[in-house]
Short mmCIF file of C-alpha atoms in Angstrom, two decimals:
data_model
loop_
_atom_site.label_atom_id
_atom_site.label_comp_id
_atom_site.label_asym_id
_atom_site.label_seq_id
_atom_site.Cartn_x
_atom_site.Cartn_y
_atom_site.Cartn_z
CA ALA A 14 0.11 -0.10 0.05
CA GLN A 15 1.08 3.59 -0.83
CA SER A 16 2.27 5.35 2.38
CA VAL A 17 4.21 8.60 3.43
CA THR A 18 6.28 9.01 6.33
CA GLN A 19 7.56 11.75 8.10
CA PRO A 20 10.24 10.40 10.80
CA ASP A 21 10.36 13.44 12.70
CA ILE A 22 7.05 14.55 14.75
CA HIS A 23 8.51 17.86 16.34
CA ILE A 24 11.85 19.61 15.51
CA THR A 25 13.24 22.81 17.36
CA VAL A 26 15.68 24.76 15.42
CA SER A 27 17.22 28.26 16.46
CA GLU A 28 16.35 31.23 14.33
CA GLY A 29 18.85 31.47 11.54
CA ALA A 30 19.84 28.04 11.83
CA SER A 31 19.33 25.55 8.71
CA LEU A 32 16.59 23.20 8.53
CA GLU A 33 15.89 19.71 6.98
CA LEU A 34 12.50 17.97 7.23
CA ARG A 35 12.32 14.44 6.16
CA CYS A 36 9.91 12.65 3.88
CA ASN A 37 9.99 9.24 2.50
CA TYR A 38 7.31 7.52 0.61
CA SER A 39 6.38 4.11 -0.51
CA TYR A 40 4.88 3.79 -4.00
CA GLY A 41 4.89 1.51 -7.31
CA ALA A 42 6.06 4.39 -9.20
CA THR A 43 7.40 7.84 -9.10
CA PRO A 44 4.53 10.06 -7.81
CA TYR A 45 3.60 13.57 -7.64
CA LEU A 46 5.33 15.12 -4.65
CA PHE A 47 4.30 17.94 -2.24
CA TRP A 48 5.16 20.14 0.64
CA TYR A 49 2.49 21.80 2.17
CA VAL A 50 2.87 24.39 5.46
CA GLN A 51 -0.04 24.92 8.00
CA SER A 52 -0.38 27.58 10.85
CA PRO A 53 -2.47 26.57 13.97
CA GLY A 54 -5.93 26.52 12.91
CA GLN A 55 -5.56 27.31 9.39
CA GLY A 56 -5.79 25.46 6.06
CA LEU A 57 -2.81 24.08 4.04
CA GLN A 58 -0.58 26.14 1.92
CA LEU A 59 1.42 24.77 -0.81
CA LEU A 60 5.16 25.30 -0.57
CA LEU A 61 6.38 23.66 -3.41
CA LYS A 62 5.66 20.38 -5.84
CA TYR A 63 7.78 18.15 -7.87
CA PHE A 64 6.22 16.85 -10.99
CA SER A 65 9.04 16.17 -13.19
CA GLY A 66 12.52 17.21 -14.45
CA ASP A 67 15.06 18.87 -12.28
CA THR A 68 15.08 17.33 -8.70
CA LEU A 69 15.79 19.85 -6.94
CA VAL A 70 12.57 22.14 -6.63
CA GLN A 71 12.25 25.77 -5.50
CA GLY A 72 9.33 26.99 -3.44
CA ILE A 73 7.94 29.99 -1.49
CA LYS A 74 9.35 31.41 1.34
CA GLY A 75 12.78 30.36 0.61
CA PHE A 76 12.08 26.66 1.02
CA GLU A 77 13.50 23.89 -1.58
CA ALA A 78 13.22 20.13 -1.68
CA GLU A 79 15.05 17.56 -3.54
CA PHE A 80 13.64 14.25 -4.84
CA LYS A 81 15.89 11.43 -4.54
CA ARG A 82 14.30 8.39 -6.43
CA SER A 83 17.05 5.78 -5.15
CA GLN A 84 16.15 6.84 -1.50
CA SER A 85 12.06 7.44 -1.98
CA SER A 86 12.81 10.48 -0.37
CA PHE A 87 11.54 14.28 -0.76
CA ASN A 88 13.10 16.16 1.99
CA LEU A 89 12.45 20.07 2.63
CA ARG A 90 15.07 22.30 3.40
CA LYS A 91 15.82 25.91 3.98
CA PRO A 92 19.16 27.68 4.90
CA SER A 93 18.21 30.03 7.44
CA VAL A 94 15.03 29.68 9.54
CA HIS A 95 12.83 32.50 10.67
CA TRP A 96 10.73 32.88 13.27
CA SER A 97 7.55 33.10 11.38
CA ASP A 98 8.68 29.40 9.79
CA ALA A 99 7.03 28.04 13.06
CA ALA A 100 4.36 25.84 11.62
CA GLU A 101 3.29 22.39 10.82
CA TYR A 102 4.75 21.11 7.78
CA PHE A 103 3.35 18.01 5.78
CA CYS A 104 4.49 15.93 2.80
CA ALA A 105 2.14 14.39 0.04
CA VAL A 106 2.09 12.18 -2.64
CA GLY A 107 -0.19 11.71 -5.46
CA LEU A 108 -0.35 8.93 -8.04
CA ARG A 109 0.13 9.97 -11.60
CA SER A 110 -2.50 7.70 -13.22
CA SER A 111 -5.29 8.25 -10.94
CA ASN A 112 -6.22 11.36 -12.51
CA THR A 113 -7.80 12.51 -9.21
CA GLY A 114 -6.52 15.04 -6.47
CA LYS A 115 -6.43 12.31 -3.89
CA LEU A 116 -3.20 12.78 -2.14
CA ILE A 117 -1.68 10.48 0.57
CA PHE A 118 -0.20 12.79 3.56
CA GLY A 119 2.29 12.20 5.93
CA GLN A 120 1.76 12.66 9.75
CA GLY A 121 3.22 16.08 9.67
CA THR A 122 6.28 17.72 11.58
CA THR A 123 5.80 20.59 13.76
CA LEU A 124 8.60 23.08 13.49
CA GLN A 125 9.35 25.28 16.76
CA VAL A 126 11.70 28.14 16.04
CA LYS A 127 13.97 29.23 19.36
CA PRO A 128 14.80 32.87 19.42
CA ASP B 8 -11.41 37.11 -4.40
CA GLY B 9 -11.06 33.24 -5.71
CA GLY B 10 -11.00 31.05 -2.92
CA ILE B 11 -12.55 28.31 -0.67
CA THR B 12 -14.89 29.40 2.03
CA GLN B 13 -15.57 27.02 4.89
CA SER B 14 -18.28 27.45 7.67
CA PRO B 15 -18.60 27.76 10.45
CA LYS B 16 -15.08 27.96 11.48
CA TYR B 17 -16.10 26.67 14.93
CA LEU B 18 -18.82 24.01 15.89
CA PHE B 19 -20.21 22.60 18.73
CA ARG B 20 -22.56 19.77 18.81
CA LYS B 21 -24.20 17.64 21.43
CA GLU B 22 -23.95 13.85 21.11
CA GLY B 23 -26.71 12.35 18.89
CA GLN B 24 -27.00 15.28 16.62
CA ASN B 25 -26.43 15.72 12.87
CA VAL B 26 -24.34 18.77 11.63
CA THR B 27 -23.56 20.11 8.07
CA LEU B 28 -20.24 21.85 7.18
CA SER B 29 -20.28 24.12 4.39
CA CYS B 30 -17.79 24.32 1.74
CA GLU B 31 -18.16 26.88 -1.27
CA GLN B 32 -15.78 27.58 -3.96
CA ASN B 33 -15.27 29.95 -6.85
CA LEU B 34 -12.19 28.57 -8.35
CA ASN B 35 -14.23 26.55 -10.94
CA HIS B 36 -12.60 23.41 -10.12
CA ASP B 37 -14.31 20.41 -10.91
CA ALA B 38 -13.10 18.26 -8.16
CA MET B 39 -13.56 18.57 -4.40
CA TYR B 40 -12.47 16.93 -1.27
CA TRP B 41 -12.98 16.55 2.29
CA TYR B 42 -10.50 15.73 4.65
CA ARG B 43 -10.05 14.93 8.47
CA GLN B 44 -7.33 16.05 10.75
CA ASP B 45 -6.41 14.73 13.95
CA PRO B 46 -3.49 15.44 16.00
CA GLY B 47 -0.40 13.28 14.93
CA GLN B 48 -2.32 11.55 11.96
CA GLY B 49 -2.16 13.94 9.09
CA LEU B 50 -5.13 14.21 6.88
CA ARG B 51 -7.52 11.42 5.99
CA LEU B 52 -9.80 11.56 2.96
CA ILE B 53 -13.67 11.35 3.74
CA TYR B 54 -15.19 11.98 0.63
CA TYR B 55 -14.21 13.42 -3.02
CA SER B 56 -16.23 14.62 -5.84
CA GLN B 57 -15.09 14.91 -9.29
CA ILE B 58 -17.88 16.30 -10.73
CA VAL B 59 -21.35 17.39 -10.19
CA ASN B 60 -23.90 14.66 -8.79
CA ASP B 61 -20.97 12.37 -8.30
CA PHE B 62 -19.10 11.60 -5.20
CA GLN B 63 -16.90 8.74 -4.10
CA LYS B 64 -16.19 7.18 -0.53
CA GLY B 65 -12.41 8.03 0.81
CA ASP B 66 -10.79 6.17 3.40
CA ILE B 67 -12.99 7.17 6.34
CA ALA B 68 -16.35 7.68 5.00
CA GLU B 69 -18.36 5.94 7.80
CA GLY B 70 -20.65 8.22 9.52
CA TYR B 71 -20.20 11.05 7.02
CA SER B 72 -22.24 11.97 4.17
CA VAL B 73 -22.02 14.50 1.17
CA SER B 74 -23.75 15.94 -1.60
CA ARG B 75 -22.70 17.59 -5.02
CA GLU B 76 -25.64 19.54 -6.46
CA LYS B 77 -23.87 22.47 -7.52
CA LYS B 78 -20.14 22.74 -8.91
CA GLU B 79 -19.70 25.46 -6.51
CA SER B 80 -20.72 23.50 -3.28
CA PHE B 81 -19.94 20.33 -1.61
CA PRO B 82 -21.27 20.41 1.94
CA LEU B 83 -20.28 17.42 4.44
CA THR B 84 -22.79 16.24 7.13
CA VAL B 85 -21.52 14.60 10.14
CA THR B 86 -23.95 12.04 11.20
CA SER B 87 -24.70 10.76 14.56
CA ALA B 88 -23.33 7.45 13.67
CA GLN B 89 -19.95 8.93 13.60
CA LYS B 90 -18.47 7.54 16.93
CA ASN B 91 -15.49 10.22 17.31
CA PRO B 92 -16.51 13.48 15.22
CA THR B 93 -14.31 15.91 17.01
CA ALA B 94 -11.80 17.03 14.78
CA PHE B 95 -10.47 19.74 12.28
CA TYR B 96 -12.28 19.15 8.74
CA LEU B 97 -10.70 20.65 5.71
CA CYS B 98 -12.00 21.13 2.21
CA ALA B 99 -10.12 21.23 -0.88
CA THR B 100 -10.33 21.72 -4.59
CA TRP B 101 -8.05 19.84 -7.08
CA GLY B 102 -6.55 22.24 -9.59
CA GLY B 103 -6.25 19.59 -12.11
CA PRO B 104 -3.66 17.14 -13.63
CA ASN B 105 -1.53 20.02 -15.03
CA THR B 106 -1.05 21.39 -11.51
CA GLY B 107 -1.88 18.33 -9.18
CA GLU B 108 -2.43 20.93 -6.55
CA LEU B 109 -4.94 20.76 -3.56
CA PHE B 110 -6.18 24.18 -2.62
CA PHE B 111 -7.53 24.19 0.99
CA GLY B 112 -10.32 26.21 2.88
CA GLU B 113 -9.42 27.53 6.38
CA GLY B 114 -11.15 24.52 8.00
CA SER B 115 -13.98 24.06 10.40
CA ARG B 116 -13.23 22.75 13.95
CA LEU B 117 -16.00 20.55 15.32
CA THR B 118 -16.32 19.41 19.10
CA VAL B 119 -18.84 17.37 20.14
CA LEU B 120 -20.16 18.13 23.98
#
């Protein structure tokens, strides 16, 4: 069965430090890959996505992610974290052949930023 | 502004009551989705609709019902059969195969008293 794993439930980093959030997926083929961010009590906002082509994708708010087929991973990175980045982050995958928007989401990683 | 509007944002319900959560969109998207969010469990798909007058069960449809009479609207009813309805509910639309992206509303928090 398809699945998405975010191994880190909670991460704390200092403001200005670098960040990497991990995402691993289990799929029969290369899926669509997404990272979303959610502030408390709010909906989800798309940070970036991978469809095809360059495996390093750039997103909003200075985030980037790299698709590594051999590791079935799509880790999210940011070189310097800002206090406003504190939120919950979700990795999601979609099946290319389904022609639907059915995404499978990871459990989420809560990011706390220390001043 | 284009977007997805969910209402109410907060809702309290007594056990045994049905409640309906509203989701309206003006993005002109065909497909709409309902997800349930619980702490530590990510998002789980309740129902989705790819076109008017058609909808499909997701992974956790038991105790929920939906309708899709208009393209713009996809209301979710949480029935008394849902054993643990307290949760955060998110409505989304799909931008289509060219974007693959889901667009989300602001969510509705349901609390059963």
